[in-house]
Coordinates of C-alpha atoms and ligand atoms in Angstrom, one line a residue:
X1 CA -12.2 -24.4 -0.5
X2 CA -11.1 -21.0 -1.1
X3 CA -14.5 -19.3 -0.6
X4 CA -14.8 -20.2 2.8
X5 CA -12.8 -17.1 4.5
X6 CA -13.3 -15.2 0.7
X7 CA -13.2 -11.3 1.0
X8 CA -15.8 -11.4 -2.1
X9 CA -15.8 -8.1 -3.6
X10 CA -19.5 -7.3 -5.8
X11 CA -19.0 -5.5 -8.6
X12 CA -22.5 -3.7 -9.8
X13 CA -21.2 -3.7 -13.7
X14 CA -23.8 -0.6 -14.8
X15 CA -21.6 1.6 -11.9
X16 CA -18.5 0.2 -11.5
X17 CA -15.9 1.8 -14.9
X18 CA -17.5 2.7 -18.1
X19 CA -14.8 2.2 -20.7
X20 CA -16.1 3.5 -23.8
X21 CA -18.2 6.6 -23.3
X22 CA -21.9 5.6 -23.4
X23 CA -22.4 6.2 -19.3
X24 CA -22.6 3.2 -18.7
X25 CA -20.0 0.9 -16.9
X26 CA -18.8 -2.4 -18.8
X27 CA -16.7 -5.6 -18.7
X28 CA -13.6 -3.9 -20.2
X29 CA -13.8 -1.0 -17.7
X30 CA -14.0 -3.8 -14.8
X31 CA -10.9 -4.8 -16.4
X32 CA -9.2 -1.6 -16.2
X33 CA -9.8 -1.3 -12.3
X34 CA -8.6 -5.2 -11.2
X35 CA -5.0 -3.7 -10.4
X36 CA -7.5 -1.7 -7.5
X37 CA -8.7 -5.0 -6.5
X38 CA -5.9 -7.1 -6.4
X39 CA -4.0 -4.0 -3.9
X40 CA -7.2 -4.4 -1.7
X41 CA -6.2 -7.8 -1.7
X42 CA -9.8 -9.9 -2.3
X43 CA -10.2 -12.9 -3.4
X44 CA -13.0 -12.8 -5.5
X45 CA -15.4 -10.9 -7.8
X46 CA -18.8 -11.1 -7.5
X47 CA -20.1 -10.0 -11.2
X48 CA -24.0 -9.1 -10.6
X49 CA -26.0 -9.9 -14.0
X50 CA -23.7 -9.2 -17.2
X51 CA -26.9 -10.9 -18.9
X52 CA -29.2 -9.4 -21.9
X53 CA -32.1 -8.0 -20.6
X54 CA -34.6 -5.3 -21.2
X55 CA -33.6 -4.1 -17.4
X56 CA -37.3 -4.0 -15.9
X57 CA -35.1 -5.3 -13.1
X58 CA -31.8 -4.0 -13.6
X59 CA -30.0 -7.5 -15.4
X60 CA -31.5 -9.7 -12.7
X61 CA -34.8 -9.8 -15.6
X62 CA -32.7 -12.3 -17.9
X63 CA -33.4 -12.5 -21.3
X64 CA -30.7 -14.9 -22.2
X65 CA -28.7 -16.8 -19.9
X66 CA -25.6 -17.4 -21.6
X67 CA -25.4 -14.5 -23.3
X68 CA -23.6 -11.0 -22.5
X69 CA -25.9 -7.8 -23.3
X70 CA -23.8 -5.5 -25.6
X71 CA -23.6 -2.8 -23.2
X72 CA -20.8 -4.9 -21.6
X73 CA -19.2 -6.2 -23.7
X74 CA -18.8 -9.1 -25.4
X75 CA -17.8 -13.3 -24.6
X76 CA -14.2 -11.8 -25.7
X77 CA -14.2 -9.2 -23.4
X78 CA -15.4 -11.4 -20.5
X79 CA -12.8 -14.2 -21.7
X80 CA -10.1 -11.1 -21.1
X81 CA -11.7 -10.3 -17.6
X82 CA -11.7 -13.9 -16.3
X83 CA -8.2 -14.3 -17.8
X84 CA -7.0 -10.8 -16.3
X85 CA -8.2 -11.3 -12.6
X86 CA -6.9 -15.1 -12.8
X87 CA -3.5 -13.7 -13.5
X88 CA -3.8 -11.3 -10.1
X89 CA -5.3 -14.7 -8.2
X90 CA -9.1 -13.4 -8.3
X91 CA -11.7 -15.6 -8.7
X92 CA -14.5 -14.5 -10.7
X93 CA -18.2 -15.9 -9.2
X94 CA -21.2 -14.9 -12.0
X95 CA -24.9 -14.5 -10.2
X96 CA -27.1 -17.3 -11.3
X97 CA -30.7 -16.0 -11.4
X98 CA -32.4 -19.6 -11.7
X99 CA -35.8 -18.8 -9.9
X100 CA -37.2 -16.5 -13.0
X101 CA -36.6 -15.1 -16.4
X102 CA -37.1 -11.8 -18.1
X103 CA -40.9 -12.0 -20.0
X104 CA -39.0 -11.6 -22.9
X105 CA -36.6 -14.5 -22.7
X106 CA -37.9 -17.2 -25.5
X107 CA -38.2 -19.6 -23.4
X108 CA -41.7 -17.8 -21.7
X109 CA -42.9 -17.8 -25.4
X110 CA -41.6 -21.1 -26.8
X111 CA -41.8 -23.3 -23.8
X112 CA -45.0 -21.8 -21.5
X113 CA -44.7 -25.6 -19.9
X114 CA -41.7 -24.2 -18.0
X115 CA -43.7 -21.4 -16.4
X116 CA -46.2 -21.3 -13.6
X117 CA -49.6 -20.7 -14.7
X118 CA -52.9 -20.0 -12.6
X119 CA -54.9 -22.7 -14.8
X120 CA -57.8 -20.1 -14.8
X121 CA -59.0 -17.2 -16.2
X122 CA -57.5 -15.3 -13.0
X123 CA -55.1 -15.6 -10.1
X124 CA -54.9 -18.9 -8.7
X125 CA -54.2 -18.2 -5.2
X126 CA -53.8 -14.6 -2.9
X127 CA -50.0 -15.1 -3.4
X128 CA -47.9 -11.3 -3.4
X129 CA -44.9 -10.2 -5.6
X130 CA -42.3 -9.0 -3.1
X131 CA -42.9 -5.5 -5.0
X132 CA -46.6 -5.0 -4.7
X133 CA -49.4 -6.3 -6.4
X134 CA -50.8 -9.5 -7.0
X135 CA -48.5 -12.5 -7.7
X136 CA -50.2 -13.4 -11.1
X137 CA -50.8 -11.1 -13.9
X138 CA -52.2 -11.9 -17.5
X139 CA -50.5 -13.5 -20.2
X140 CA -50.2 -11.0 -23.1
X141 CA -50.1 -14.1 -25.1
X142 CA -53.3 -14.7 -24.0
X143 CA -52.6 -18.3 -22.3
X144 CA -53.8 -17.5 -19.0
X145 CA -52.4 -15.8 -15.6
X146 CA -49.0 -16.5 -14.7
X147 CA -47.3 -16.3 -11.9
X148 CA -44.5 -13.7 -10.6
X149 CA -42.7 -13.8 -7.6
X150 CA -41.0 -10.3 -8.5
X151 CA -41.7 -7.7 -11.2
X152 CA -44.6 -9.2 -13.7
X153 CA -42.1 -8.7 -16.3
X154 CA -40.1 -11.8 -14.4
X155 CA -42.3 -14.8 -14.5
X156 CA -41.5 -17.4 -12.2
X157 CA -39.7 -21.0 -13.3
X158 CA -41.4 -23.9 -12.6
X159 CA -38.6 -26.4 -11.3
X160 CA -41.3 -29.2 -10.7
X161 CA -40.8 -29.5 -14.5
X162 CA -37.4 -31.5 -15.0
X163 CA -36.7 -29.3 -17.6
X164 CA -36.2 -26.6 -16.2
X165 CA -33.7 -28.2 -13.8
X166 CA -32.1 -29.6 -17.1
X167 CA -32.0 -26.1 -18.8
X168 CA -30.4 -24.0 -15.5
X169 CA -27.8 -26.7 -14.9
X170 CA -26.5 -26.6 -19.2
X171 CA -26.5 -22.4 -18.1
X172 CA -23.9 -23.4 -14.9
X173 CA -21.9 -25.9 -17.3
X174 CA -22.1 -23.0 -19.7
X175 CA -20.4 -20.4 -17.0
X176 CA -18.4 -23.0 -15.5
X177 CA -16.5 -24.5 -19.1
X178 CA -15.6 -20.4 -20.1
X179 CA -13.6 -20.5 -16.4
X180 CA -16.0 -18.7 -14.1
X181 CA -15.4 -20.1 -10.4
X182 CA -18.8 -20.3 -9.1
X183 CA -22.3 -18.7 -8.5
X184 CA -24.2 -16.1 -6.3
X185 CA -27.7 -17.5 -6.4
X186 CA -30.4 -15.1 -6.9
X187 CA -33.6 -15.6 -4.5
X188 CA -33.1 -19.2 -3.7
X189 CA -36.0 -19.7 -0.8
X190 CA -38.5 -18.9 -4.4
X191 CA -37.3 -21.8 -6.3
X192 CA -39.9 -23.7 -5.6
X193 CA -43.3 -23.3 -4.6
X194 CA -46.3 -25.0 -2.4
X195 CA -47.7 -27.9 -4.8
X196 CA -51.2 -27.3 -3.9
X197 CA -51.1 -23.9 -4.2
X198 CA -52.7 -23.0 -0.6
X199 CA -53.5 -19.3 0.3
X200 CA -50.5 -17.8 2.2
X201 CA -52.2 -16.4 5.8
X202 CA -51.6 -13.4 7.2
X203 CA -48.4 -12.2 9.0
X204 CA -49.6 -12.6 12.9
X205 CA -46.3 -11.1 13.2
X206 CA -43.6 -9.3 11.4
X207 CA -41.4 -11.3 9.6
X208 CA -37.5 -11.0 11.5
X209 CA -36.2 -9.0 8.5
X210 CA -37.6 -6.2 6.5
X211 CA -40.2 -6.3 3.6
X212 CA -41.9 -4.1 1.5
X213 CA -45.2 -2.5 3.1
X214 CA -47.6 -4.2 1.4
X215 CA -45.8 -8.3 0.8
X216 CA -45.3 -8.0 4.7
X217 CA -48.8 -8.1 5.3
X218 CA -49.3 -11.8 4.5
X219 CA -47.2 -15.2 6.0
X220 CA -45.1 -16.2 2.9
X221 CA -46.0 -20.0 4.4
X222 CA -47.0 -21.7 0.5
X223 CA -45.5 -19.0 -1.8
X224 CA -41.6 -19.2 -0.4
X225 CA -39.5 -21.8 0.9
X226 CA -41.3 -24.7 0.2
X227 CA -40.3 -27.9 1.5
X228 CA -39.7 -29.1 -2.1
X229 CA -37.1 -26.6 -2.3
X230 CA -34.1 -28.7 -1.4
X231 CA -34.5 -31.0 -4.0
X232 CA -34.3 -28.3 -6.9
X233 CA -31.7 -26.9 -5.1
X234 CA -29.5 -30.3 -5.3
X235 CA -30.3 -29.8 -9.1
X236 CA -28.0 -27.0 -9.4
X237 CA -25.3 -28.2 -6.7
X238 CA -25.1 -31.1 -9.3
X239 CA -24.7 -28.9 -12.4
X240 CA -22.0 -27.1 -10.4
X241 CA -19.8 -29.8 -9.3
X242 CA -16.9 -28.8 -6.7
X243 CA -17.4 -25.0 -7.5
X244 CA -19.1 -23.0 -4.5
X245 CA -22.5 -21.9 -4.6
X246 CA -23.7 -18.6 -2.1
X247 CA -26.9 -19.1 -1.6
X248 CA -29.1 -15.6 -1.7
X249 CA -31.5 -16.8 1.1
X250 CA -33.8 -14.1 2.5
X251 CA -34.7 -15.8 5.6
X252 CA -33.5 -16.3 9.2
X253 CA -30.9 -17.8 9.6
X254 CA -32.3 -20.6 11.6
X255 CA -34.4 -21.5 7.8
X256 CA -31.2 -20.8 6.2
X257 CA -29.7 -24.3 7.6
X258 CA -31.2 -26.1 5.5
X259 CA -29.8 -24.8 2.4
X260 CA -26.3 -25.8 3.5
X261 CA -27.3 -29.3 2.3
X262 CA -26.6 -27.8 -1.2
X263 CA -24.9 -24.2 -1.0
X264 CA -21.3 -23.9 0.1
X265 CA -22.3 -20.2 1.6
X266 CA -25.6 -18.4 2.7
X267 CA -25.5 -14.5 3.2
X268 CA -26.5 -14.3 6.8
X269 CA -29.0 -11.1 6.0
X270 CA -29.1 -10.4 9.8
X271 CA -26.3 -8.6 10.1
X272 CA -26.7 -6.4 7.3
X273 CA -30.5 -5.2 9.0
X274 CA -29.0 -5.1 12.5
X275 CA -28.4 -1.8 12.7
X276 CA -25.6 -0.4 15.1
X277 CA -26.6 -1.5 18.4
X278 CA -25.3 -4.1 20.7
X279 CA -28.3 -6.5 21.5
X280 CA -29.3 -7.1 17.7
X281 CA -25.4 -7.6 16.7
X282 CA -24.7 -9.9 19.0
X283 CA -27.7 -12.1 18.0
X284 CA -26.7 -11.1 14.3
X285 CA -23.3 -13.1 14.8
X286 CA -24.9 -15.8 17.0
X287 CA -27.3 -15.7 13.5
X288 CA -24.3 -16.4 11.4
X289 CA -22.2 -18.9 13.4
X290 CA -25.0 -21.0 13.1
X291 CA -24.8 -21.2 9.6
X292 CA -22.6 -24.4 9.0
X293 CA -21.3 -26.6 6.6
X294 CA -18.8 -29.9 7.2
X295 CA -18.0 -28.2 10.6
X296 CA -17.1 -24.6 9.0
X297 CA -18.3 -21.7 9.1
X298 CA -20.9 -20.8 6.1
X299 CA -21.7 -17.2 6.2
X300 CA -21.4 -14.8 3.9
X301 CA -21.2 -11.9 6.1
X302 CA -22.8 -9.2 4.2
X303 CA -23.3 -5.1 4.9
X304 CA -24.7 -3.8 2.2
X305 CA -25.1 -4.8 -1.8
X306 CA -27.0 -2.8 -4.4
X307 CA -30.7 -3.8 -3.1
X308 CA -30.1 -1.6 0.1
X309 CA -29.6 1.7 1.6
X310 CA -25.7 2.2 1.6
X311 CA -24.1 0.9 5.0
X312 CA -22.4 4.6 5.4
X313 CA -26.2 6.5 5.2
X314 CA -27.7 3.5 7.0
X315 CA -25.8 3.6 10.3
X316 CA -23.4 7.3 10.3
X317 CA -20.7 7.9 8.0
X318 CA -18.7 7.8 11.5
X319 CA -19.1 4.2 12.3
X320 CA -18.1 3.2 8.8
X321 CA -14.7 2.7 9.8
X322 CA -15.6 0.3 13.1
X323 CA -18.1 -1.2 10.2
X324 CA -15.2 -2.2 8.3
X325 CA -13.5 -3.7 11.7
X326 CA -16.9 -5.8 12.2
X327 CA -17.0 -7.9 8.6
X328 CA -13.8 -8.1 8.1
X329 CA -13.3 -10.0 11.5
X330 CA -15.8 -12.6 11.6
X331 CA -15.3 -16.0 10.4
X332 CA -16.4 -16.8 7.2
X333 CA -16.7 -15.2 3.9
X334 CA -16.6 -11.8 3.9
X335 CA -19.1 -10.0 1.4
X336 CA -18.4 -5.8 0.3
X337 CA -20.8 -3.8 -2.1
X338 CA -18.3 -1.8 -4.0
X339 CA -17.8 1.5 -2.9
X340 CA -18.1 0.6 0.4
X341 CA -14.1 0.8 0.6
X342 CA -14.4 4.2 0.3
X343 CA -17.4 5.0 2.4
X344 CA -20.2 5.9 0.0
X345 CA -23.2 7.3 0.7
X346 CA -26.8 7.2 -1.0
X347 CA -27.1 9.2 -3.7
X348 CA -30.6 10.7 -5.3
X349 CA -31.1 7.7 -7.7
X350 CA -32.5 8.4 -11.2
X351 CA -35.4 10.7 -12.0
X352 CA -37.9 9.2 -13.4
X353 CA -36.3 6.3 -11.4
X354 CA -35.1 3.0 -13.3
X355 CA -35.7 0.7 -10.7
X356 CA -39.5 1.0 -9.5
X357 CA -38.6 -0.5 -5.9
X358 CA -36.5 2.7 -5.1
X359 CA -33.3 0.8 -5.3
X360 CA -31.2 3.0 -7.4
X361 CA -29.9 5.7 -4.2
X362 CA -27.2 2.6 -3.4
X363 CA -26.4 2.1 -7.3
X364 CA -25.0 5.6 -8.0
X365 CA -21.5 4.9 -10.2
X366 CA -18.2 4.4 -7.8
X367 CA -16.0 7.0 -7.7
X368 CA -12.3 6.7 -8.4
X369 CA -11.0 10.2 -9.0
X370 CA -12.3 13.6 -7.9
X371 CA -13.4 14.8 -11.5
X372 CA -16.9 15.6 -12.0
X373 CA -17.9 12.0 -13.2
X374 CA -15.4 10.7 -10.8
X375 CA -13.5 9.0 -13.3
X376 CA -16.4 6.9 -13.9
X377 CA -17.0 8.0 -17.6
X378 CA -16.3 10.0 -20.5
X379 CA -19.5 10.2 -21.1
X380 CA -23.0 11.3 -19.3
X381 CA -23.5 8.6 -16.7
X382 CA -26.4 6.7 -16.3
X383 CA -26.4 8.1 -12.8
X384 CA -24.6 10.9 -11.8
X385 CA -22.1 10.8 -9.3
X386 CA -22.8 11.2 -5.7
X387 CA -19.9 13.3 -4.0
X388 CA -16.7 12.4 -5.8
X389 CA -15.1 15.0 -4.6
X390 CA -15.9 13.8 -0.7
X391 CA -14.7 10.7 -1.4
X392 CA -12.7 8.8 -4.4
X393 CA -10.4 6.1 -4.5
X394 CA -7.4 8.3 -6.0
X395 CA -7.1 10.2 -2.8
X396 CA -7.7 7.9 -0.3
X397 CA -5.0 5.6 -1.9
X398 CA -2.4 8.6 -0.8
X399 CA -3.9 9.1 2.3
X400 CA -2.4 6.5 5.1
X401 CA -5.5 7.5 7.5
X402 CA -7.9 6.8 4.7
X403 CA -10.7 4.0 5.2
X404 CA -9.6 2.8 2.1
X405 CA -5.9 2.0 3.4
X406 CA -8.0 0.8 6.7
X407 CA -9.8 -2.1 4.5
X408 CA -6.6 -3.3 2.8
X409 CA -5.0 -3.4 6.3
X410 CA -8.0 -5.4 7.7
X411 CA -8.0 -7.8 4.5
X412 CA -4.3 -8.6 4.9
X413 CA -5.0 -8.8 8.9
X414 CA -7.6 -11.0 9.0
X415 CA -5.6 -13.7 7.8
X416 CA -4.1 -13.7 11.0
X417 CA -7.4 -14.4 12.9
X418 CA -8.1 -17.8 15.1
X419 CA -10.7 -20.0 13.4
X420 CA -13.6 -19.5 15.9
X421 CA -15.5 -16.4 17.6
X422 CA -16.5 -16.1 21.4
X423 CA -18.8 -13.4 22.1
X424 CA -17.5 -11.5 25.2
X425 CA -18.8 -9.0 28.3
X426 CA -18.2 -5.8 27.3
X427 CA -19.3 -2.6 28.6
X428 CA -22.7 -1.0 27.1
X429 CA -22.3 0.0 23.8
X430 CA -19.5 -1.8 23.3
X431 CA -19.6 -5.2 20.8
X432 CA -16.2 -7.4 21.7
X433 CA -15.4 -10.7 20.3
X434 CA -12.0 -13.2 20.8
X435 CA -11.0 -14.5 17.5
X436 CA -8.2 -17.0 18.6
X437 CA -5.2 -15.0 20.1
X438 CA -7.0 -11.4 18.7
X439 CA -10.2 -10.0 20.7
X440 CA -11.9 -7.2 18.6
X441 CA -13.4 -4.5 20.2
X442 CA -16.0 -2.1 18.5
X443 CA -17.6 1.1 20.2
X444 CA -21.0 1.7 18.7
X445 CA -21.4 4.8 20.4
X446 CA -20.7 8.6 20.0
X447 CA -18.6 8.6 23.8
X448 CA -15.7 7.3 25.2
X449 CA -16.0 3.7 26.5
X450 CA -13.6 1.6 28.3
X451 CA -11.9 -1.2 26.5
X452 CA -12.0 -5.0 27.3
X453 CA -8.8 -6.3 28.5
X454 CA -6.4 -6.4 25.7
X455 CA -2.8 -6.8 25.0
X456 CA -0.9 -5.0 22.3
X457 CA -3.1 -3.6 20.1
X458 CA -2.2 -4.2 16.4
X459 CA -4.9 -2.5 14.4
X460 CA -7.2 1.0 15.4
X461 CA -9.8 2.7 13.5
X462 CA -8.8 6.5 15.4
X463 CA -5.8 7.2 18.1
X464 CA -6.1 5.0 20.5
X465 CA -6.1 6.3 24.0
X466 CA -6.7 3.1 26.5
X467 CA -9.6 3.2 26.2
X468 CA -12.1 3.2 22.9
X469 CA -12.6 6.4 21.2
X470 CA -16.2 7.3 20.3
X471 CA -17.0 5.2 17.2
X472 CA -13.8 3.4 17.3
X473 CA -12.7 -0.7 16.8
X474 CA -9.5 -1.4 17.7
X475 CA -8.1 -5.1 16.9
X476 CA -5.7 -6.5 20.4
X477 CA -3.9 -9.3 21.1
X478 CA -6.1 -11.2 23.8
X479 CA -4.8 -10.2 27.5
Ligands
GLC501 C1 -32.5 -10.6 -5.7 C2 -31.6 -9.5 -6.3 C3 -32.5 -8.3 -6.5 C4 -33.6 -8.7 -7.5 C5 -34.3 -9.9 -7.0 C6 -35.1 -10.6 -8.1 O1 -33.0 -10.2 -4.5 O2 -30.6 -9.1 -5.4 O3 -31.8 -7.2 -7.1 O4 -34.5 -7.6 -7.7 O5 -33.5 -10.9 -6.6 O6 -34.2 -11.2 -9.1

């Protein structure tokens, strides 16, 4: 079960290395950069959508599930990938989108018995799509309203229909017989929905973790998570056999647990909106350790990905590097957005923007050299770089004091970490945590704090002094 303490690195293929001039990144350029990977030392790639698809959502609107849109590449190329990072030991997990398609995937014209449809000439219900608007919009093949849990130009699966169960788990098989080593599930608490189709009420209060405006207003009771869900969901851990499925969950934890009946891993979402203060960590972790699966830990410990603010821009470019300490010492899988190695910031995203949510600022192309396009094309870039001169992988390779250098350090150390976490009293402003015969100790603020008692200390994020510098982590042996 190799997944289960994973350093899982996700590779945004539009951003990551073009590798023939049109701007855009592709599956030979991902190719080009494994040797980077494998000298990080992770064990896996996460590949978001490689798919075709007419990008109303960036490649997670799939218009064929099997298939590889042109702009990466080809099934040759991603034959070469898979074979490539085998040979350095990296396991390759696609991202399974099973809950929708793209409107212009055949199946929405060819098989409308596999969608969700209002059954009258409007919506059926006051359901929301998570980016505004109404949840059902009209056919433009004039069959009725369907419904959308997402963009309209993503209608919704209906996995009550057995076919549909039947159809995703020949896409796994697919995926799984050309070597990939498992899936990243795509919005997993939509699969299925209320039978009945009851109104969803309105939020009494906010929902733990952050929503769009206008979705938050209602109780996503009927539309999300049904009850029903679990059973779809042992569909697909079917179709996929041994090979581990991380389950994209957006929920609490606590409505997470459930999941880990079928899915090897659930991003524990938490952590990534907690923020950089004490309280909301500690009950982030507590969050996490509660995900569980055969007695093991089941979190995918997650900071950032390419739906959110950069981690850098969200809490201070100076606590990346005691960000760094924090998921790469908890127990469990261990999830990092490229770029993050190097600290990246948001950039401006695209004007007119692609994505209509606002979601391009964290998906600006990663930057390996301190060239204009930072080495990221030949070509004009579908986004222009953010700061490549600030920050690139070439020179914070050659610089020992680089956060770069401090995440390889952490990846190799971490293997060295005690199976479990205890929480620990720490001063104010100060998040500590025993892992075994290691205690971790992270200041989150700008002054001086006192460290917990510690013995020798074998990795720190800035000079250590005694006690913890501001913004500092330092990794001890336990007094
Ligand atoms: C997931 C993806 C996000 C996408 C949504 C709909 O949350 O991470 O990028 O917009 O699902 O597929």
């Amino acid at each position: 079960m190799w997944w289960r303490d994973a350093v899982v690195y996700q590779v945004y293929p539009r951003s990551f290395q073009d590798s023939d001039g049109d701007g855009v990144g592709d599956l030979r350029g991902i190719e080009r950069r494994l040797d980077h990977l494998s000298w990080l030392g992770v064990d896996a790639v996460w590949l978001s959508p490689i798919y075709p698809s007419p990008l109303a959502d960036m490649g997670y609107d799939v218009s064929d599930f099997t298939g590889i849109d042109p702009v990466y590449g080809t099934h040759d190329d991603f034959d070469s990938l898979r074979e490539a990072a085998h040979r350095r030991g990296i396991r390759l997990v696609m991202d399974l989108v099973p809950c929708h398609t793209s409107i212009e995937h055949p199946w929405f014209r060819d098989h409308p018995e596999r969608y969700i449809w209002s059954g009258r000439d409007g919506p059926r219900n006051n359901w929301l799509a998570t980016f505004g608007g109404s949840a059902w919009t009209p056919d433009p093949m004039n069959r009725g309203w369907y419904m959308h849990s997402f963009y309209p130009e993503q209608p919704d699966l209906n996995w009550r229909n057995p076919e549909v169960a039947r159809a995703m788990g020949d896409v796994v098989r697919f995926w799984l017989a050309r070597g990939a080593d498992g899936f990243r599930v795509d919005a997993l608490d939509r699969l299925v929905k209320d039978a009945e189709f009851r109104d969803d009420p309105p939020a009494r209060e906010p929902f733990p973790l952050p929503l769009p405006a206008e979705y938050a207003q209602l109780e996503h009771r009927h539309s999300v998570n049904s009850p029903d869900i679990h059973a779809a969901v042992a569909k697909l851990r079917a179709a996929a056999g041994e090979h581990p499925l991380i389950g994209e969950v957006y929920l609490p934890a606590a409505e997470v647990v459930p999941y880990l009946q079928s899915v090897d891993l659930a991003f524990c979402f938490e952590l990534l909106h907690a923020g950089w203060e004490r309280q909301r960590l500690r009950e982030a972790i507590d969050a996490g350790l509660s995900l569980e699966r055969d007695g093991a830990p089941a979190a995918a410990w997650v900071l950032s990905n390419h739906d959110f603010i950069r981690l850098a821009t969200r809490i201070g470019e100076e606590n990346a590097r005691a960000a760094a300490v924090l998921l790469l010492t908890l127990p469990g899988a261990a999830f990092a957005y490229q770029g993050e190695e190097i600290g990246m910031v948001d950039g401006p995203g695209g004007d007119p923007p692609f994505d209509r949510a606002g979601r391009d600022v964290a998906r600006h192309p990663m930057q390996w050299d301190a060239t204009p396009s930072g080495g990221f094309t030949d070509g004009d870039p579908w986004l222009p770089a953010v700061d490549p001169r600030v920050r690139n992988v070439a020179s914070q390779h050659d610089d020992e004091s680089s956060l770069l250098r401090l995440y390889r350090d952490l990846i190799a150390l971490r293997r060295t970490l005690g199976p479990d976490l205890e929480l620990i009293d720490s001063d104010l402003g100060v998040l500590a945590y025993r892992r075994g015969r290691h205690l971790v100790a992270i200041n989150l603020t700008p002054e001086e704090r006192p460290a917990p008692g510690h013995g020798e200390v074998v990795l720190a994020t800035h000079e250590h002094v005694g006690g913890l510098a501001p913004h500092a982590a330092i990794v001890a042996a336990a007094d």
